[in-house]
Amino acid sequence: MAAVGGQLDAKGIEAALTGLIGQGGPVQVRQEVGSTNDLVRELALSGAPDWTLVAAERQTVGRGRRGRDWASPAGLNLYASVLTAEVGDHQLVPCLPLVAAVAVAEALSAMGAKVALKWPNDLLAPDFSKLGGILVESGAGSPGRWVVGVGVNVNASPDDLPAGATSLRIQSGAPWDRNQLAARVIASLRTAWETLAREGFAPIQKGWLDYACWLGHQIVVTGDAGHWNGRMAGIDPWGRLRVATPEGERRFSAGDVSLRPADGVG
Ligand code: BTN
């Protein structure tokens, strides 16, 4: 396998994590898996500790939100899942996809990428093409723990990617070190989880809005029950999308709807 920018390497990720946060959880790198989220879920069932991380060179059945496939070509991108520490307050559960999104956006920004967030947790480039996404699922058998799956298009070229997607390498013109990136992402997720446990969603809500696409702009929200036009007014304390429509403000939960700008850009 010709890995652009170097192979994934558990020792390299562990060393980078130690440099960032002292000591990380166990790290596994696999050449090929079905989905890293499924593997971490299995590890959770057999008693894996918090912050166990699995990263893979390739996924055969990588999946995205709302039942979509996640293109996972070999040796190019980041496909990683981590088992979080327990989230004690159940009211915070709907916020978790947004918490993870801010954490990943901060990690990428710290490495020099320009990134924006499309509600609830799509990672976009400045031209609104898709850089990555996050899939938060329950860590079965571990009540309160969650599997956070992160997919970032890192070193892929346009031919490797579906329409509308981009990569860090396409955006910056140079290859990226995926071990450093994985470590930054995991360190940032841990920090975000600690902030959530200590201070709740409020500071993270503010951070999410700093990265938000189309805030204050006209958007179209589409779901099974129809579509709604309005101005994107922000997110509420539970991470729901707030849209100011001519009939008043509507709030939408992640998973129910998708959104796009009304002028068709993005
Ligand atoms: C989305 O934007 O729809 C979310 C994409 C999440 C993809 C990642 S790749 C690592 C982990 N394993 C999966 O099967 N999915 C997530």
Short mmCIF file of C-alpha atoms and ligand atoms in Angstrom, two decimals:
data_model
loop_
_atom_site.label_atom_id
_atom_site.label_comp_id
_atom_site.label_asym_id
_atom_site.label_seq_id
_atom_site.Cartn_x
_atom_site.Cartn_y
_atom_site.Cartn_z
CA MET A 1 0.00 0.00 0.00
CA ALA A 2 1.43 3.39 -0.96
CA ALA A 3 0.56 5.58 2.02
CA VAL A 4 0.94 9.26 1.16
CA GLY A 5 2.63 11.12 4.04
CA GLY A 6 3.60 7.89 5.88
CA GLN A 7 1.82 4.85 7.35
CA LEU A 8 -0.35 4.92 10.44
CA ASP A 9 1.65 3.71 13.39
CA ALA A 10 0.38 3.00 16.93
CA LYS A 11 3.71 3.91 18.53
CA GLY A 12 3.83 7.20 16.59
CA ILE A 13 0.30 8.10 17.72
CA GLU A 14 1.08 7.13 21.34
CA ALA A 15 4.26 9.23 21.35
CA ALA A 16 2.44 12.25 19.92
CA LEU A 17 -0.38 11.79 22.46
CA THR A 18 2.10 11.62 25.33
CA GLY A 19 3.60 14.89 24.12
CA LEU A 20 0.18 16.53 24.07
CA ILE A 21 -1.60 15.21 27.18
CA GLY A 22 0.93 13.17 29.13
CA GLN A 23 -0.60 9.73 28.72
CA GLY A 24 -3.28 8.53 26.31
CA GLY A 25 -5.41 5.37 26.26
CA PRO A 26 -4.49 2.20 24.34
CA VAL A 27 -3.96 2.69 20.60
CA GLN A 28 -4.55 0.05 17.93
CA VAL A 29 -3.77 0.48 14.25
CA ARG A 30 -5.37 -1.96 11.80
CA GLN A 31 -4.65 -2.37 8.10
CA GLU A 32 -8.28 -3.14 7.28
CA VAL A 33 -11.51 -3.19 9.28
CA GLY A 34 -15.21 -3.14 8.47
CA SER A 35 -15.82 0.02 10.46
CA THR A 36 -13.61 1.39 13.25
CA ASN A 37 -16.79 2.31 15.13
CA ASP A 38 -17.86 -1.36 15.16
CA LEU A 39 -14.47 -2.52 16.35
CA VAL A 40 -14.35 -0.02 19.21
CA ARG A 41 -17.88 -1.03 20.19
CA GLU A 42 -16.74 -4.68 20.36
CA LEU A 43 -13.72 -3.66 22.44
CA ALA A 44 -16.05 -1.75 24.79
CA LEU A 45 -18.13 -4.91 25.23
CA SER A 46 -15.00 -6.83 26.24
CA GLY A 47 -14.02 -4.25 28.86
CA ALA A 48 -11.72 -1.82 27.01
CA PRO A 49 -10.70 1.21 29.07
CA ASP A 50 -11.86 4.76 28.37
CA TRP A 51 -10.11 6.47 25.47
CA THR A 52 -9.24 3.25 23.65
CA LEU A 53 -8.47 4.30 20.07
CA VAL A 54 -8.62 2.32 16.84
CA ALA A 55 -7.33 3.81 13.59
CA ALA A 56 -7.39 1.93 10.28
CA GLU A 57 -5.69 2.32 6.93
CA ARG A 58 -8.87 1.19 5.20
CA GLN A 59 -12.53 0.50 6.04
CA THR A 60 -14.56 -1.91 3.94
CA VAL A 61 -17.94 -0.75 5.26
CA GLY A 62 -17.22 2.70 6.63
CA ARG A 63 -20.46 4.47 7.38
CA GLY A 64 -21.59 8.03 7.80
CA ARG A 65 -24.58 9.70 9.38
CA ARG A 66 -28.11 9.00 8.22
CA GLY A 67 -27.20 5.58 6.79
CA ARG A 68 -24.73 6.86 4.21
CA ASP A 69 -21.54 5.07 3.16
CA TRP A 70 -18.21 6.67 4.08
CA ALA A 71 -15.63 6.32 1.31
CA SER A 72 -12.51 4.86 2.96
CA PRO A 73 -9.70 4.34 0.41
CA ALA A 74 -6.51 2.76 1.75
CA GLY A 75 -3.50 4.60 3.15
CA LEU A 76 -4.70 8.15 2.62
CA ASN A 77 -7.09 9.41 5.25
CA LEU A 78 -7.95 9.27 8.91
CA TYR A 79 -10.55 6.69 9.94
CA ALA A 80 -10.44 6.56 13.71
CA SER A 81 -12.82 5.77 16.55
CA VAL A 82 -12.41 6.29 20.26
CA LEU A 83 -14.31 5.06 23.30
CA THR A 84 -15.08 8.08 25.44
CA ALA A 85 -15.24 8.46 29.20
CA GLU A 86 -18.72 8.28 30.66
CA VAL A 87 -21.05 11.24 30.20
CA GLY A 88 -22.90 11.34 33.52
CA ASP A 89 -25.60 13.86 32.64
CA HIS A 90 -28.08 12.32 30.17
CA GLN A 91 -29.34 15.75 29.15
CA LEU A 92 -25.97 16.34 27.48
CA VAL A 93 -26.32 13.37 25.10
CA PRO A 94 -27.88 15.33 22.18
CA CYS A 95 -24.95 17.77 22.37
CA LEU A 96 -22.26 15.11 21.93
CA PRO A 97 -22.02 15.26 18.10
CA LEU A 98 -21.44 19.00 18.36
CA VAL A 99 -18.94 18.62 21.19
CA ALA A 100 -16.97 16.17 19.04
CA ALA A 101 -17.20 18.49 16.03
CA VAL A 102 -15.72 21.47 17.88
CA ALA A 103 -12.95 19.27 19.26
CA VAL A 104 -11.98 18.01 15.79
CA ALA A 105 -12.27 21.50 14.27
CA GLU A 106 -9.94 22.85 16.98
CA ALA A 107 -7.45 20.04 16.39
CA LEU A 108 -7.37 20.68 12.64
CA SER A 109 -7.11 24.45 13.17
CA ALA A 110 -4.20 23.97 15.59
CA MET A 111 -2.40 22.16 12.76
CA GLY A 112 -3.00 25.01 10.36
CA ALA A 113 -6.13 23.86 8.49
CA LYS A 114 -8.96 26.23 7.68
CA VAL A 115 -12.16 24.52 8.71
CA ALA A 116 -15.82 25.36 9.24
CA LEU A 117 -18.69 23.38 10.76
CA LYS A 118 -21.96 22.61 9.07
CA TRP A 119 -24.59 21.74 11.63
CA PRO A 120 -24.49 19.37 13.37
CA ASN A 121 -20.99 18.00 12.74
CA ASP A 122 -19.78 18.13 9.15
CA LEU A 123 -16.26 19.48 8.71
CA LEU A 124 -16.05 21.75 5.68
CA ALA A 125 -13.25 23.60 3.89
CA PRO A 126 -13.59 27.34 3.19
CA ASP A 127 -15.08 26.51 -0.24
CA PHE A 128 -17.79 24.44 1.59
CA SER A 129 -16.53 21.12 0.21
CA LYS A 130 -16.54 18.28 2.75
CA LEU A 131 -13.32 17.60 4.65
CA GLY A 132 -14.67 15.16 7.18
CA GLY A 133 -17.45 13.99 9.41
CA ILE A 134 -18.19 12.48 12.78
CA LEU A 135 -20.39 9.57 13.79
CA VAL A 136 -21.26 9.31 17.50
CA GLU A 137 -22.80 6.00 18.55
CA SER A 138 -23.52 4.37 21.88
CA GLY A 139 -20.74 2.23 23.37
CA ALA A 140 -23.03 -0.77 23.96
CA GLY A 141 -22.46 -2.51 27.27
CA SER A 142 -20.86 0.64 28.62
CA PRO A 143 -23.73 2.86 29.72
CA GLY A 144 -22.78 6.50 29.40
CA ARG A 145 -19.71 5.82 27.26
CA TRP A 146 -19.78 6.68 23.55
CA VAL A 147 -17.99 5.68 20.39
CA VAL A 148 -16.85 8.78 18.51
CA GLY A 149 -15.87 7.94 14.93
CA VAL A 150 -13.91 10.57 13.05
CA GLY A 151 -13.36 10.51 9.30
CA VAL A 152 -11.05 13.18 7.85
CA ASN A 153 -9.97 13.28 4.22
CA VAL A 154 -6.28 13.88 4.75
CA ASN A 155 -4.04 12.98 1.79
CA ALA A 156 -6.64 11.89 -0.76
CA SER A 157 -6.56 13.36 -4.26
CA PRO A 158 -9.75 14.39 -6.09
CA ASP A 159 -9.88 11.00 -7.86
CA ASP A 160 -10.05 9.20 -4.48
CA LEU A 161 -13.01 11.21 -3.22
CA PRO A 162 -16.73 11.42 -3.90
CA ALA A 163 -18.18 14.55 -5.51
CA GLY A 164 -18.31 17.52 -3.17
CA ALA A 165 -15.47 16.24 -0.98
CA THR A 166 -11.98 17.62 -0.49
CA SER A 167 -8.92 16.77 1.59
CA LEU A 168 -6.40 18.63 3.73
CA ARG A 169 -3.78 17.91 1.09
CA ILE A 170 -5.92 19.30 -1.73
CA GLN A 171 -6.57 22.43 0.33
CA SER A 172 -2.99 23.01 1.50
CA GLY A 173 -1.00 21.55 -1.40
CA ALA A 174 1.18 19.36 0.86
CA PRO A 175 0.85 15.91 2.51
CA TRP A 176 -0.12 15.65 6.19
CA ASP A 177 1.18 13.38 8.97
CA ARG A 178 -1.81 11.21 9.96
CA ASN A 179 -0.23 10.05 13.23
CA GLN A 180 0.13 13.63 14.46
CA LEU A 181 -3.38 14.38 13.27
CA ALA A 182 -4.87 11.35 15.05
CA ALA A 183 -3.11 12.31 18.29
CA ARG A 184 -4.29 15.93 18.06
CA VAL A 185 -7.86 14.84 17.41
CA ILE A 186 -7.92 12.43 20.36
CA ALA A 187 -6.26 14.92 22.72
CA SER A 188 -8.79 17.55 21.71
CA LEU A 189 -11.71 15.14 22.21
CA ARG A 190 -10.46 14.33 25.72
CA THR A 191 -10.16 18.00 26.58
CA ALA A 192 -13.65 18.68 25.24
CA TRP A 193 -15.10 15.79 27.30
CA GLU A 194 -13.43 17.20 30.42
CA THR A 195 -14.85 20.66 29.72
CA LEU A 196 -18.30 19.15 29.21
CA ALA A 197 -18.13 17.26 32.52
CA ARG A 198 -16.90 20.35 34.39
CA GLU A 199 -18.86 23.19 32.79
CA GLY A 200 -21.63 21.68 30.67
CA PHE A 201 -22.32 22.52 27.02
CA ALA A 202 -22.36 26.37 27.29
CA PRO A 203 -18.64 27.05 26.58
CA ILE A 204 -18.61 24.45 23.81
CA GLN A 205 -21.79 25.92 22.28
CA LYS A 206 -19.90 29.21 21.97
CA GLY A 207 -16.93 27.42 20.39
CA TRP A 208 -19.21 25.65 17.91
CA LEU A 209 -20.70 28.99 16.80
CA ASP A 210 -17.19 30.35 16.15
CA TYR A 211 -16.80 27.70 13.42
CA ALA A 212 -20.40 27.71 12.15
CA CYS A 213 -21.21 28.04 8.45
CA TRP A 214 -24.04 30.29 7.31
CA LEU A 215 -24.81 31.81 10.70
CA GLY A 216 -27.24 34.70 10.06
CA HIS A 217 -27.75 33.59 6.44
CA GLN A 218 -30.77 32.15 4.69
CA ILE A 219 -30.82 28.35 4.74
CA VAL A 220 -33.12 25.53 3.68
CA VAL A 221 -33.73 22.71 6.15
CA THR A 222 -34.96 19.43 4.66
CA GLY A 223 -36.44 16.45 6.50
CA ASP A 224 -38.95 13.64 5.96
CA ALA A 225 -41.80 16.01 6.81
CA GLY A 226 -40.85 18.67 4.24
CA HIS A 227 -38.58 21.66 4.04
CA TRP A 228 -38.33 25.02 5.76
CA ASN A 229 -36.71 28.27 4.68
CA GLY A 230 -35.35 30.73 7.21
CA ARG A 231 -32.37 32.47 8.70
CA MET A 232 -29.88 30.36 10.61
CA ALA A 233 -30.13 31.82 14.11
CA GLY A 234 -27.66 29.52 15.89
CA ILE A 235 -27.99 26.49 18.15
CA ASP A 236 -29.79 26.09 21.46
CA PRO A 237 -28.39 24.72 24.76
CA TRP A 238 -29.16 21.16 23.56
CA GLY A 239 -27.36 21.55 20.24
CA ARG A 240 -30.58 21.88 18.23
CA LEU A 241 -30.51 24.07 15.11
CA ARG A 242 -32.41 27.37 15.51
CA VAL A 243 -34.02 28.72 12.36
CA ALA A 244 -35.91 32.02 12.22
CA THR A 245 -38.80 31.45 9.78
CA PRO A 246 -41.59 33.88 8.80
CA GLU A 247 -43.85 31.88 11.16
CA GLY A 248 -41.45 32.18 14.11
CA GLU A 249 -38.40 30.27 15.34
CA ARG A 250 -38.20 26.53 14.69
CA ARG A 251 -35.71 24.15 16.29
CA PHE A 252 -34.45 20.98 14.68
CA SER A 253 -32.71 17.96 16.19
CA ALA A 254 -29.68 16.36 14.55
CA GLY A 255 -30.58 13.19 12.71
CA ASP A 256 -33.98 14.49 11.61
CA VAL A 257 -32.97 16.99 8.92
CA SER A 258 -30.21 18.23 6.67
CA LEU A 259 -29.46 21.82 5.74
CA ARG A 260 -28.04 23.84 2.88
CA PRO A 261 -27.67 27.55 2.14
CA ALA A 262 -30.69 29.02 0.35
CA ASP A 263 -28.55 30.53 -2.42
CA GLY A 264 -27.24 27.08 -3.32
CA VAL A 265 -23.61 27.85 -2.44
CA GLY A 266 -22.02 24.97 -0.56
C1 BTN B 1 -20.64 11.72 8.26
O1 BTN B 1 -20.25 12.84 7.94
O2 BTN B 1 -21.62 11.21 7.70
C2 BTN B 1 -19.90 10.96 9.33
C3 BTN B 1 -18.75 10.19 8.79
C4 BTN B 1 -18.01 9.40 9.85
C5 BTN B 1 -16.94 8.50 9.25
C6 BTN B 1 -16.08 7.87 10.31
S1 BTN B 1 -14.65 7.09 9.63
C7 BTN B 1 -14.31 6.38 11.19
C8 BTN B 1 -15.63 5.91 11.75
N1 BTN B 1 -15.99 4.60 11.24
C9 BTN B 1 -17.08 4.63 10.48
O3 BTN B 1 -17.60 3.64 9.92
N2 BTN B 1 -17.55 5.88 10.40
C10 BTN B 1 -16.73 6.80 11.16
#
